[in-house]
Coordinates of C-alpha atoms and ligand atoms in Angstrom, one line a residue:
Chain A
M1 CA 148.4 -67.4 -88.6
S2 CA 147.3 -71.1 -87.6
A3 CA 147.3 -72.0 -84.3
M4 CA 148.3 -75.0 -85.0
V5 CA 151.5 -76.7 -86.6
C6 CA 151.6 -79.8 -89.2
Q7 CA 151.3 -83.6 -87.7
S8 CA 152.9 -85.2 -90.7
C9 CA 156.1 -83.1 -90.6
G10 CA 155.7 -81.0 -87.5
E11 CA 156.6 -77.9 -88.9
N12 CA 154.5 -76.3 -91.2
P13 CA 151.9 -74.6 -89.6
A14 CA 148.1 -76.7 -89.8
T15 CA 146.0 -75.5 -93.1
F16 CA 144.4 -78.6 -93.6
H17 CA 141.7 -79.8 -90.9
L18 CA 140.0 -83.3 -91.1
T19 CA 138.0 -85.2 -88.9
E20 CA 138.1 -88.3 -90.2
I21 CA 136.2 -91.7 -89.0
S22 CA 138.6 -94.0 -87.5
D23 CA 139.4 -98.2 -88.0
D24 CA 137.4 -98.7 -85.2
A25 CA 135.1 -102.2 -84.3
A26 CA 132.7 -101.0 -81.7
P27 CA 129.6 -99.3 -82.2
G28 CA 129.5 -95.9 -82.7
M29 CA 131.2 -93.3 -84.4
Q30 CA 135.0 -92.9 -83.5
T31 CA 136.5 -90.0 -85.2
T32 CA 140.1 -88.7 -85.3
E33 CA 141.1 -84.9 -86.4
L34 CA 143.6 -84.4 -88.6
H35 CA 146.1 -81.3 -89.4
Y36 CA 148.4 -81.9 -92.1
C37 CA 149.9 -78.5 -93.9
E38 CA 149.1 -77.9 -97.5
A39 CA 152.5 -80.2 -98.7
C40 CA 151.5 -82.9 -96.2
A41 CA 147.7 -83.0 -97.4
A42 CA 148.5 -83.3 -100.8
L43 CA 151.0 -86.7 -99.8
A44 CA 148.4 -87.9 -98.5
G45 CA 146.0 -87.4 -101.1
L46 CA 144.0 -85.1 -99.3
S47 CA 143.8 -82.7 -101.9
Q48 CA 141.6 -79.3 -101.4
E49 CA 138.4 -80.6 -102.1
S50 CA 138.9 -84.5 -101.3
A51 CA 137.8 -84.5 -97.7
V52 CA 134.6 -86.4 -98.3
P53 CA 136.3 -89.3 -100.3
S54 CA 138.7 -89.8 -97.9
M55 CA 136.3 -90.2 -95.5
I56 CA 134.9 -93.0 -97.9
A57 CA 138.2 -94.4 -98.0
N58 CA 138.7 -94.2 -94.9
A59 CA 135.2 -95.9 -94.2
V60 CA 135.9 -98.4 -97.0
A61 CA 139.1 -99.6 -95.2
S62 CA 138.0 -100.2 -92.2
V63 CA 134.6 -102.2 -93.0
T64 CA 137.7 -104.6 -95.6
S65 CA 139.8 -104.5 -92.3
A66 CA 137.0 -106.1 -90.2
A67 CA 136.4 -108.3 -93.2
D68 CA 140.0 -110.0 -93.4
A69 CA 141.2 -107.2 -95.8
A70 CA 140.0 -109.3 -98.8
P71 CA 136.4 -108.3 -99.5
T72 CA 133.9 -110.7 -100.4
A73 CA 133.5 -112.8 -103.5
E74 CA 130.5 -111.8 -103.2
E75 CA 131.7 -107.7 -103.3
E76 CA 134.0 -108.2 -105.8
G77 CA 131.5 -109.4 -108.0
L78 CA 129.2 -106.9 -107.6
H79 CA 127.9 -105.0 -110.3
C80 CA 125.5 -102.7 -111.6
P81 CA 123.5 -103.0 -115.0
H82 CA 122.0 -99.9 -115.1
C83 CA 125.5 -97.5 -115.1
G84 CA 128.3 -100.8 -115.4
M85 CA 129.6 -99.3 -111.8
T86 CA 131.5 -102.2 -110.0
F87 CA 131.9 -102.3 -105.9
Q88 CA 136.2 -102.2 -106.6
E89 CA 135.7 -99.1 -108.8
F90 CA 133.5 -97.4 -106.3
K91 CA 135.7 -97.7 -103.5
R92 CA 138.4 -96.3 -105.6
K93 CA 136.6 -93.8 -106.8
G94 CA 134.3 -92.3 -104.1
R95 CA 131.3 -92.1 -105.9
L96 CA 128.9 -94.0 -107.1
G97 CA 127.4 -94.1 -110.8
C98 CA 123.8 -93.8 -111.0
P99 CA 120.9 -94.0 -108.2
R100 CA 120.0 -97.9 -108.6
D101 CA 123.4 -98.5 -106.9
Y102 CA 121.8 -98.4 -103.7
E103 CA 120.0 -101.2 -104.1
V104 CA 123.1 -102.9 -106.0
F105 CA 126.0 -102.4 -103.3
S106 CA 122.8 -102.4 -100.4
T107 CA 125.0 -105.3 -98.3
P108 CA 128.4 -103.7 -98.4
L109 CA 127.6 -100.1 -97.9
E110 CA 124.8 -100.6 -95.2
S111 CA 128.0 -100.8 -92.9
M112 CA 129.6 -97.8 -94.5
L113 CA 126.8 -95.9 -93.7
Q114 CA 126.4 -96.7 -90.1
K115 CA 129.8 -95.7 -89.5
M116 CA 129.6 -92.7 -91.9
H117 CA 126.6 -90.7 -90.7
A118 CA 127.2 -92.3 -86.9
C119 CA 123.7 -94.7 -86.8
G120 CA 123.2 -97.9 -85.9
T121 CA 120.6 -98.2 -88.8
P122 CA 121.1 -96.5 -91.7
R123 CA 117.7 -95.8 -92.7
H124 CA 116.6 -91.6 -94.1
R125 CA 114.3 -90.6 -91.4
G126 CA 113.9 -86.8 -93.6
R127 CA 111.8 -84.9 -95.6
V128 CA 110.9 -86.8 -98.6
P129 CA 110.4 -86.1 -102.7
R130 CA 106.7 -86.1 -104.0
G131 CA 104.5 -89.0 -105.3
P132 CA 105.2 -93.0 -104.0
F133 CA 109.1 -94.7 -104.5
E134 CA 107.7 -97.7 -106.0
V135 CA 106.2 -95.6 -109.4
R136 CA 108.7 -93.2 -109.5
N137 CA 112.0 -96.1 -109.5
I138 CA 110.3 -97.6 -112.0
V139 CA 110.2 -95.1 -114.2
G140 CA 113.8 -94.1 -113.4
D141 CA 115.1 -97.9 -113.6
R142 CA 113.3 -97.8 -117.1
L143 CA 114.8 -94.7 -118.2
L144 CA 118.3 -95.5 -116.7
Q145 CA 118.6 -98.6 -118.6
L146 CA 117.2 -97.2 -122.1
R147 CA 119.8 -94.2 -121.8
R148 CA 122.9 -97.4 -120.9
E149 CA 121.6 -99.1 -124.1
L150 CA 121.1 -96.0 -126.2
H151 CA 124.6 -95.1 -124.8
E152 CA 125.9 -98.6 -126.1
A153 CA 124.0 -97.9 -129.6
V154 CA 125.4 -94.5 -129.9
A155 CA 129.3 -96.1 -129.1
G156 CA 128.3 -98.9 -131.4
E157 CA 127.6 -96.8 -134.0
R158 CA 124.4 -98.4 -134.5
Y159 CA 121.9 -95.3 -135.3
E160 CA 118.7 -97.0 -136.5
E161 CA 118.8 -98.4 -133.0
A162 CA 119.9 -95.1 -131.3
A163 CA 117.2 -93.4 -133.0
R164 CA 114.7 -95.8 -131.5
V165 CA 115.7 -95.7 -127.9
R166 CA 115.9 -92.0 -128.4
D167 CA 111.7 -92.3 -128.8
E168 CA 111.7 -94.5 -126.5
I169 CA 112.7 -92.6 -123.4
Q170 CA 111.2 -89.6 -125.0
R171 CA 108.0 -91.6 -124.9
I172 CA 108.8 -92.3 -121.4
E173 CA 109.2 -88.3 -120.3
H174 CA 105.8 -87.4 -121.6
E175 CA 103.5 -90.4 -121.1
G176 CA 104.8 -91.9 -118.0
I177 CA 104.2 -95.2 -115.5
D178 CA 102.6 -97.2 -117.8
I179 CA 104.3 -97.8 -120.6
A180 CA 107.8 -97.7 -118.2
L181 CA 105.0 -100.1 -116.1
E182 CA 104.1 -102.3 -120.0
D183 CA 107.8 -102.0 -120.9
G184 CA 109.9 -102.1 -117.7
G185 CA 107.5 -105.5 -116.7
R186 CA 108.1 -107.4 -120.8
D187 CA 111.9 -106.8 -119.9
S188 CA 112.1 -108.1 -116.4
D189 CA 109.0 -110.9 -116.1
P190 CA 109.8 -113.6 -118.2
L191 CA 106.0 -114.7 -118.1
A192 CA 104.7 -111.9 -119.6
L193 CA 106.4 -112.3 -122.7
Chain B
M1 CA 118.0 -65.7 -117.2
V2 CA 120.3 -63.2 -118.4
G3 CA 124.2 -63.7 -117.9
K4 CA 126.1 -66.0 -119.7
G5 CA 130.1 -66.1 -119.5
D6 CA 130.8 -62.3 -118.0
L7 CA 128.2 -60.8 -119.6
G8 CA 125.7 -58.6 -116.8
L9 CA 127.4 -59.1 -113.7
G10 CA 127.1 -55.4 -113.5
D11 CA 129.3 -54.4 -110.7
M12 CA 129.4 -57.4 -108.3
D13 CA 133.3 -57.4 -108.7
R14 CA 132.9 -53.9 -106.6
R15 CA 130.1 -55.2 -104.2
G16 CA 130.1 -58.1 -101.9
G17 CA 126.9 -60.7 -101.9
E18 CA 124.0 -59.1 -99.4
W19 CA 125.4 -62.9 -96.8
L20 CA 128.7 -59.9 -96.4
R21 CA 126.3 -57.1 -94.8
G22 CA 126.4 -58.1 -91.1
G23 CA 124.3 -56.3 -88.9
G24 CA 122.6 -59.4 -87.8
P25 CA 122.2 -61.9 -84.6
R26 CA 125.9 -62.3 -83.5
S27 CA 127.4 -60.5 -86.2
E28 CA 129.8 -59.4 -83.7
I29 CA 131.1 -63.2 -84.7
V30 CA 129.2 -64.8 -86.9
I31 CA 129.9 -63.7 -90.6
S32 CA 127.0 -66.5 -92.9
S33 CA 125.1 -69.1 -92.2
R34 CA 124.5 -71.6 -95.5
V35 CA 122.9 -74.3 -96.1
R36 CA 123.6 -76.9 -99.0
L37 CA 121.3 -79.4 -100.3
A38 CA 122.4 -82.6 -102.6
R39 CA 119.9 -83.8 -105.8
N40 CA 120.1 -86.0 -108.3
L41 CA 117.7 -86.9 -111.2
A42 CA 116.4 -89.7 -111.5
G43 CA 116.4 -91.9 -114.7
F44 CA 119.9 -90.3 -114.8
P45 CA 123.8 -91.7 -114.2
F46 CA 125.2 -89.6 -112.2
L47 CA 127.9 -88.1 -113.3
A48 CA 131.0 -89.9 -112.6
C49 CA 129.5 -91.9 -115.0
A50 CA 127.7 -89.7 -117.0
N51 CA 128.3 -89.1 -120.5
E52 CA 128.9 -85.5 -122.4
D53 CA 125.5 -85.6 -123.7
Q54 CA 123.8 -86.3 -120.6
K55 CA 125.7 -84.0 -119.1
S56 CA 124.2 -81.6 -121.5
E57 CA 121.0 -83.1 -121.2
I58 CA 121.2 -82.4 -117.5
V59 CA 121.6 -78.7 -118.0
D60 CA 119.0 -78.4 -120.8
R61 CA 116.9 -79.9 -118.3
V62 CA 117.5 -77.5 -115.5
K63 CA 117.9 -74.8 -116.5
L64 CA 114.1 -73.9 -117.3
P65 CA 113.3 -74.2 -113.8
L66 CA 115.8 -72.7 -112.8
A67 CA 114.8 -69.3 -114.7
Q68 CA 111.6 -70.0 -112.5
L69 CA 113.0 -70.2 -109.2
P70 CA 111.3 -67.4 -107.0
L71 CA 114.7 -65.5 -106.4
A72 CA 115.0 -61.9 -105.1
S73 CA 116.0 -60.8 -109.3
S74 CA 115.6 -63.4 -112.7
P75 CA 119.3 -65.1 -111.7
Y76 CA 122.0 -65.0 -113.8
Y77 CA 123.0 -68.3 -115.1
V78 CA 126.6 -68.8 -115.8
D79 CA 128.0 -71.6 -117.6
V80 CA 130.5 -72.5 -116.2
D81 CA 132.1 -74.4 -119.1
D82 CA 132.4 -71.8 -121.3
A83 CA 133.5 -69.6 -118.6
A84 CA 137.1 -67.3 -118.7
E85 CA 139.4 -69.1 -115.7
T86 CA 139.0 -65.8 -114.1
L87 CA 135.6 -65.7 -114.1
G88 CA 135.5 -69.5 -112.6
S89 CA 137.9 -68.8 -110.0
F90 CA 135.8 -65.1 -108.9
L91 CA 132.4 -66.8 -108.2
V92 CA 134.8 -69.1 -106.1
E93 CA 135.8 -66.4 -104.0
R94 CA 132.3 -65.4 -104.0
H95 CA 131.3 -68.6 -102.3
L96 CA 128.9 -68.6 -105.4
I97 CA 130.5 -72.3 -106.9
S98 CA 133.2 -74.7 -105.8
R99 CA 136.3 -75.3 -106.9
E100 CA 135.0 -78.6 -107.6
L101 CA 132.6 -76.9 -110.7
Q102 CA 135.2 -74.7 -111.3
H103 CA 137.6 -77.8 -111.9
G104 CA 135.1 -80.1 -113.9
R105 CA 134.8 -81.3 -117.0
G106 CA 131.3 -80.4 -119.2
A107 CA 128.1 -79.3 -119.4
R108 CA 127.8 -77.7 -116.5
G109 CA 126.7 -74.0 -114.6
V110 CA 125.5 -71.7 -112.1
A111 CA 122.3 -70.0 -111.8
F112 CA 121.8 -67.1 -108.9
G113 CA 119.7 -64.2 -108.4
S114 CA 121.5 -60.8 -107.9
D115 CA 121.7 -60.5 -104.7
E116 CA 123.5 -64.0 -104.3
A117 CA 121.2 -65.3 -101.5
V118 CA 120.9 -68.3 -103.5
S119 CA 122.8 -70.2 -105.8
V120 CA 122.5 -73.1 -107.8
M121 CA 125.2 -75.6 -109.2
V122 CA 124.2 -78.0 -112.2
N123 CA 127.0 -81.2 -112.4
E124 CA 128.5 -80.1 -109.6
E125 CA 129.7 -83.8 -107.6
D126 CA 125.4 -84.6 -108.1
H127 CA 123.2 -83.3 -111.1
I128 CA 121.8 -80.0 -108.5
R129 CA 123.2 -78.4 -105.7
I130 CA 121.2 -75.7 -103.8
Q131 CA 122.6 -73.4 -101.9
S132 CA 121.2 -71.1 -99.5
I133 CA 123.6 -68.1 -97.7
K134 CA 122.0 -65.9 -95.3
T135 CA 124.3 -63.0 -93.2
S136 CA 124.5 -63.4 -89.4
L137 CA 122.9 -66.7 -87.4
G138 CA 120.5 -67.4 -89.8
L139 CA 120.3 -70.9 -90.4
E140 CA 116.4 -71.4 -90.1
E141 CA 116.0 -68.4 -92.3
A142 CA 118.8 -70.2 -94.9
W143 CA 117.1 -73.6 -94.6
R144 CA 113.3 -72.1 -95.5
T145 CA 114.3 -70.7 -98.8
A146 CA 116.4 -74.1 -99.6
V147 CA 113.3 -76.0 -99.2
E148 CA 111.3 -73.1 -101.5
I149 CA 113.4 -74.1 -103.8
D150 CA 113.8 -77.2 -103.6
R151 CA 110.2 -77.6 -103.9
A152 CA 110.0 -75.2 -106.8
L153 CA 112.8 -77.3 -108.2
E154 CA 111.0 -80.7 -107.9
S155 CA 107.8 -79.1 -109.6
E156 CA 109.6 -79.7 -112.4
L157 CA 111.7 -82.4 -112.2
D158 CA 111.9 -86.0 -110.4
F159 CA 114.7 -86.5 -108.0
A160 CA 116.7 -89.8 -107.3
A161 CA 115.2 -91.0 -103.7
S162 CA 114.7 -94.3 -102.3
A163 CA 112.1 -95.1 -99.4
T164 CA 115.1 -96.8 -96.9
F165 CA 118.2 -93.8 -98.7
G166 CA 116.2 -91.0 -99.3
Y167 CA 117.4 -88.5 -101.4
L168 CA 119.8 -90.6 -103.7
T169 CA 123.5 -89.0 -104.2
A170 CA 126.6 -89.4 -106.0
C171 CA 128.7 -90.0 -102.3
P172 CA 127.2 -92.2 -99.9
T173 CA 128.4 -89.3 -97.7
N174 CA 125.5 -86.8 -98.8
V175 CA 122.7 -88.9 -98.6
G176 CA 119.5 -89.4 -97.1
T177 CA 119.0 -85.5 -96.6
G178 CA 121.7 -84.4 -98.2
L179 CA 122.0 -81.6 -96.3
R180 CA 125.1 -79.7 -95.4
A181 CA 124.5 -76.4 -92.9
S182 CA 127.2 -74.2 -91.8
V183 CA 127.9 -71.5 -90.3
M184 CA 131.0 -69.2 -91.0
L185 CA 132.8 -67.3 -87.4
H186 CA 135.1 -65.5 -87.0
L187 CA 137.7 -66.0 -84.3
P188 CA 140.4 -63.6 -84.1
A189 CA 140.4 -64.0 -80.0
M190 CA 140.5 -67.8 -79.9
V191 CA 143.1 -67.6 -82.8
Q192 CA 145.6 -65.0 -80.4
M193 CA 144.7 -66.5 -77.1
K194 CA 145.9 -70.0 -78.7
Q195 CA 142.6 -71.7 -77.4
I196 CA 141.4 -72.4 -81.2
E197 CA 141.7 -76.3 -80.5
K198 CA 139.0 -75.8 -78.0
L199 CA 137.0 -75.1 -81.7
F200 CA 138.1 -78.4 -82.8
N201 CA 137.5 -80.2 -79.5
A202 CA 133.8 -78.8 -79.2
A203 CA 133.3 -79.9 -83.0
H204 CA 135.1 -83.5 -82.9
R205 CA 132.8 -84.1 -79.5
T206 CA 129.5 -83.4 -81.6
G207 CA 130.3 -84.4 -85.2
L208 CA 130.9 -81.4 -86.6
T209 CA 133.5 -80.6 -89.3
V210 CA 135.6 -77.5 -89.4
R211 CA 136.8 -76.0 -92.6
G212 CA 138.8 -72.9 -93.5
F213 CA 137.0 -69.2 -95.5
Y214 CA 137.4 -71.6 -98.6
G215 CA 137.4 -74.6 -97.8
E216 CA 139.8 -77.4 -96.3
G217 CA 143.5 -75.4 -97.6
T218 CA 142.6 -72.2 -96.2
M219 CA 142.5 -72.1 -92.3
A220 CA 144.6 -69.9 -91.6
S221 CA 142.7 -66.9 -93.5
G222 CA 141.8 -64.1 -91.8
D223 CA 141.0 -66.1 -88.9
L224 CA 137.5 -67.0 -90.3
Y225 CA 136.6 -70.5 -89.3
Q226 CA 133.7 -72.7 -90.8
I227 CA 131.4 -74.9 -89.2
S228 CA 128.9 -78.1 -90.5
N229 CA 127.8 -80.9 -89.8
Q230 CA 128.8 -84.4 -91.5
V231 CA 126.0 -86.9 -91.3
T232 CA 123.5 -86.4 -93.6
L233 CA 121.1 -89.8 -93.3
A234 CA 118.8 -91.3 -90.2
V235 CA 118.7 -87.8 -88.7
T236 CA 116.2 -85.4 -90.1
E237 CA 116.6 -81.8 -91.2
E238 CA 115.5 -79.9 -88.1
E239 CA 117.8 -82.2 -85.7
I240 CA 120.9 -81.4 -87.9
L241 CA 120.2 -77.8 -87.7
A242 CA 119.3 -77.9 -84.0
G243 CA 122.9 -80.1 -83.8
L244 CA 124.7 -77.3 -85.5
E245 CA 122.9 -74.6 -83.4
A246 CA 123.9 -76.3 -80.3
I247 CA 127.2 -76.1 -80.4
L248 CA 127.7 -72.5 -80.9
P249 CA 126.8 -70.8 -77.7
T250 CA 129.6 -72.7 -76.6
I251 CA 131.9 -71.5 -79.0
L252 CA 130.7 -68.0 -79.3
D253 CA 131.3 -67.9 -75.1
Y254 CA 135.0 -68.8 -75.8
E255 CA 134.8 -66.3 -78.4
R256 CA 133.7 -63.8 -75.9
K257 CA 135.6 -64.7 -73.2
C258 CA 138.8 -64.4 -75.1
R259 CA 138.0 -60.8 -76.6
D260 CA 137.1 -60.3 -72.8
E261 CA 140.9 -61.2 -71.9
L262 CA 142.3 -59.7 -74.6
L263 CA 140.5 -56.4 -73.0
T264 CA 141.8 -56.3 -69.4
A265 CA 143.5 -53.9 -68.6
R266 CA 146.7 -55.5 -68.5
R267 CA 146.4 -56.7 -72.3
V268 CA 144.5 -54.0 -73.4
I269 CA 147.3 -51.9 -75.1
S270 CA 148.6 -54.1 -76.9
V271 CA 145.5 -55.4 -78.9
E272 CA 144.5 -51.4 -79.7
D273 CA 148.3 -51.3 -80.9
R274 CA 147.6 -54.5 -82.9
C275 CA 144.4 -52.9 -84.2
H276 CA 145.9 -49.8 -85.2
R277 CA 148.8 -50.7 -86.9
A278 CA 146.6 -53.2 -89.1
L279 CA 144.8 -50.2 -89.9
A280 CA 147.0 -47.6 -90.6
L281 CA 149.1 -50.8 -93.2
L282 CA 145.6 -51.1 -94.8
R283 CA 145.6 -47.3 -95.5
A284 CA 149.6 -46.7 -96.5
A285 CA 150.1 -49.9 -98.1
R286 CA 151.6 -49.5 -101.7
V287 CA 151.8 -53.3 -101.9
L288 CA 149.2 -55.4 -100.9
S289 CA 149.4 -59.7 -100.6
S290 CA 146.3 -61.6 -100.3
D291 CA 147.4 -62.8 -97.1
E292 CA 148.2 -59.7 -95.6
A293 CA 145.2 -58.0 -96.6
M294 CA 143.0 -61.2 -94.8
A295 CA 145.3 -60.8 -91.1
N296 CA 145.1 -57.5 -91.1
L297 CA 141.7 -57.4 -92.1
S298 CA 140.9 -59.4 -89.5
A299 CA 142.8 -58.1 -86.9
V300 CA 140.4 -54.6 -88.7
R301 CA 137.3 -56.6 -88.0
L302 CA 138.1 -57.2 -84.3
G303 CA 139.1 -53.6 -84.0
I304 CA 135.7 -52.3 -84.9
V305 CA 133.8 -54.9 -83.0
T306 CA 135.4 -54.1 -80.0
G307 CA 134.8 -50.1 -80.1
I308 CA 138.7 -49.8 -80.4
V309 CA 138.8 -48.9 -84.0
T310 CA 136.0 -46.4 -84.9
G311 CA 134.8 -45.4 -87.6
L312 CA 134.2 -47.7 -89.8
D313 CA 131.7 -50.8 -89.9
V314 CA 132.0 -54.2 -90.2
E315 CA 130.3 -54.7 -93.8
Q316 CA 132.9 -52.6 -95.0
V317 CA 135.6 -55.4 -93.9
N318 CA 133.2 -58.4 -94.9
E319 CA 133.2 -56.6 -97.9
L320 CA 136.9 -56.2 -98.2
F321 CA 137.3 -60.5 -97.3
V322 CA 135.9 -61.1 -100.4
L323 CA 137.0 -58.4 -102.8
T324 CA 140.4 -58.5 -102.3
Q325 CA 140.9 -62.4 -103.6
P326 CA 142.8 -62.4 -106.7
A327 CA 140.2 -62.7 -109.3
H328 CA 138.6 -59.5 -108.1
I329 CA 141.6 -57.7 -108.5
Q330 CA 141.9 -59.2 -112.0
K331 CA 138.1 -58.5 -112.7
M332 CA 138.4 -55.0 -111.3
R333 CA 140.8 -54.0 -113.7
G334 CA 139.5 -56.3 -116.5
E335 CA 142.5 -58.1 -117.6
T336 CA 145.0 -61.2 -116.2
I337 CA 147.7 -59.7 -114.3
D338 CA 150.3 -61.5 -112.2
P339 CA 150.7 -60.8 -108.3
P340 CA 153.1 -58.1 -108.0
A341 CA 150.9 -55.6 -110.4
R342 CA 147.9 -57.9 -108.5
D343 CA 149.3 -56.4 -105.1
A344 CA 149.4 -53.4 -106.2
V345 CA 145.8 -52.8 -107.6
R346 CA 144.8 -54.3 -104.3
A347 CA 146.7 -51.7 -102.3
A348 CA 145.1 -49.1 -103.9
F349 CA 141.6 -50.8 -103.6
V350 CA 142.1 -51.1 -99.6
R351 CA 143.5 -47.5 -99.5
E352 CA 140.8 -46.0 -100.9
N353 CA 138.0 -48.6 -99.2
L354 CA 139.5 -47.9 -95.7
G355 CA 140.5 -43.9 -96.4
R356 CA 139.6 -41.3 -93.8
Ligands
ZN401 ZN1 153.2 -81.0 -93.3
ZN402 ZN1 124.4 -98.2 -110.8

């Protein structure tokens, strides 16, 4: 019953519709409408729920092609210490690994965000959660780090270490900011030793 | 909190959620208005990097605040990881969960009130997805409810956020506000007059996305279209809602003009014919596929809102759009049945509902 025919095969009714951000170096966003049948959508790697990843793939493609296709050595080496995600892996999956990745990948993400969100400056302007960001982020980062250590300890069957880390996580979750500051500070600041 | 697996869902398979009730503003065209907020817990990896223990921990962490949500009724919680395939599909058909949650892996679930106006998915693409849905045109109301739920959860949980990027989400297309607002429209006259491209053009111009009743793959179904915002960062929530609301008069106007055109002396007989045939078919069929049901229900709905068909109301048809879906038919029978048998059950159910 759809009024449109698939753009790809020109035969089947188009049941898959997507607005894609196209490759365009000009400021502002250029979008393209895609209308595919189910089969062609699947062939193009656009399964039912994947409108968003394909948008990313496209934004990534346009950003990287603008920068002469190959990612910079810096981009190539970017990797998040908390979740292990690399920028390459993110481009493949279309999903980030942890909240820290927005900082870790901030340089290459900037132009992707500009395209995805059709904005000059990708800065948040909406509602914010309660409480100061600094505190929230110190506690969050410390917990991410500990959960990573816990995961590695369990994987390496180092159960005593795992138990210790688990206690530490609970302590921070109960007592919060002071402890995170104290411990996070000790880890990241050599002078504190 | 009630409900585990299949228990406690009562007569849900025999009635639609509140959002199908109709009767509100622009309900001759607008089926429902929906707002979704994406949130993640600080201190946990996003789901792509979360291990099974962490996923379970997230569910455990979120369940208690979910049980205390200010909902119309004590919320149901369905453990989707444990749920039977049919129950998962049933929840997708009711728009309570996404296919992504249904087919995900590891600890995950959904909480919702008995009126189905609010649902909260846990461990879908993000740790938390709040959905608020209202019947007809009610974006503001849906937004207010979503904020209420967001605040209630936020008082118990720490959400990942930064001053620069706002609420941090697994996919950068949702970052910032985490807000996706959408309206579901019934546009049979635009389809019939071959004007539906105007919808895509209007959406295109304003950076909005068009999808079908159940997402991208279902555009043909029942002439039902969803429009939603694409941009979530560097805009305020109010701007997002206003942007979507701003395009509606244009689209509603197109659809109304097409309906008027269909009702002109030259064409009216063929529309009357189509609507009455559709109703006759639904009242007589012994075998009815899901697609055939949707197509004919769409024609009957057009007939009701234009006064061609009398004695039925829009709510009945809205509900049947959902209740005639495959998993609903199977749930009514309480067993898994193959498509031919399903089509017979569907036909009987529709006859019973639209009978004189
Ligand atoms: Zn095709
Ligand atoms: Zn990370």
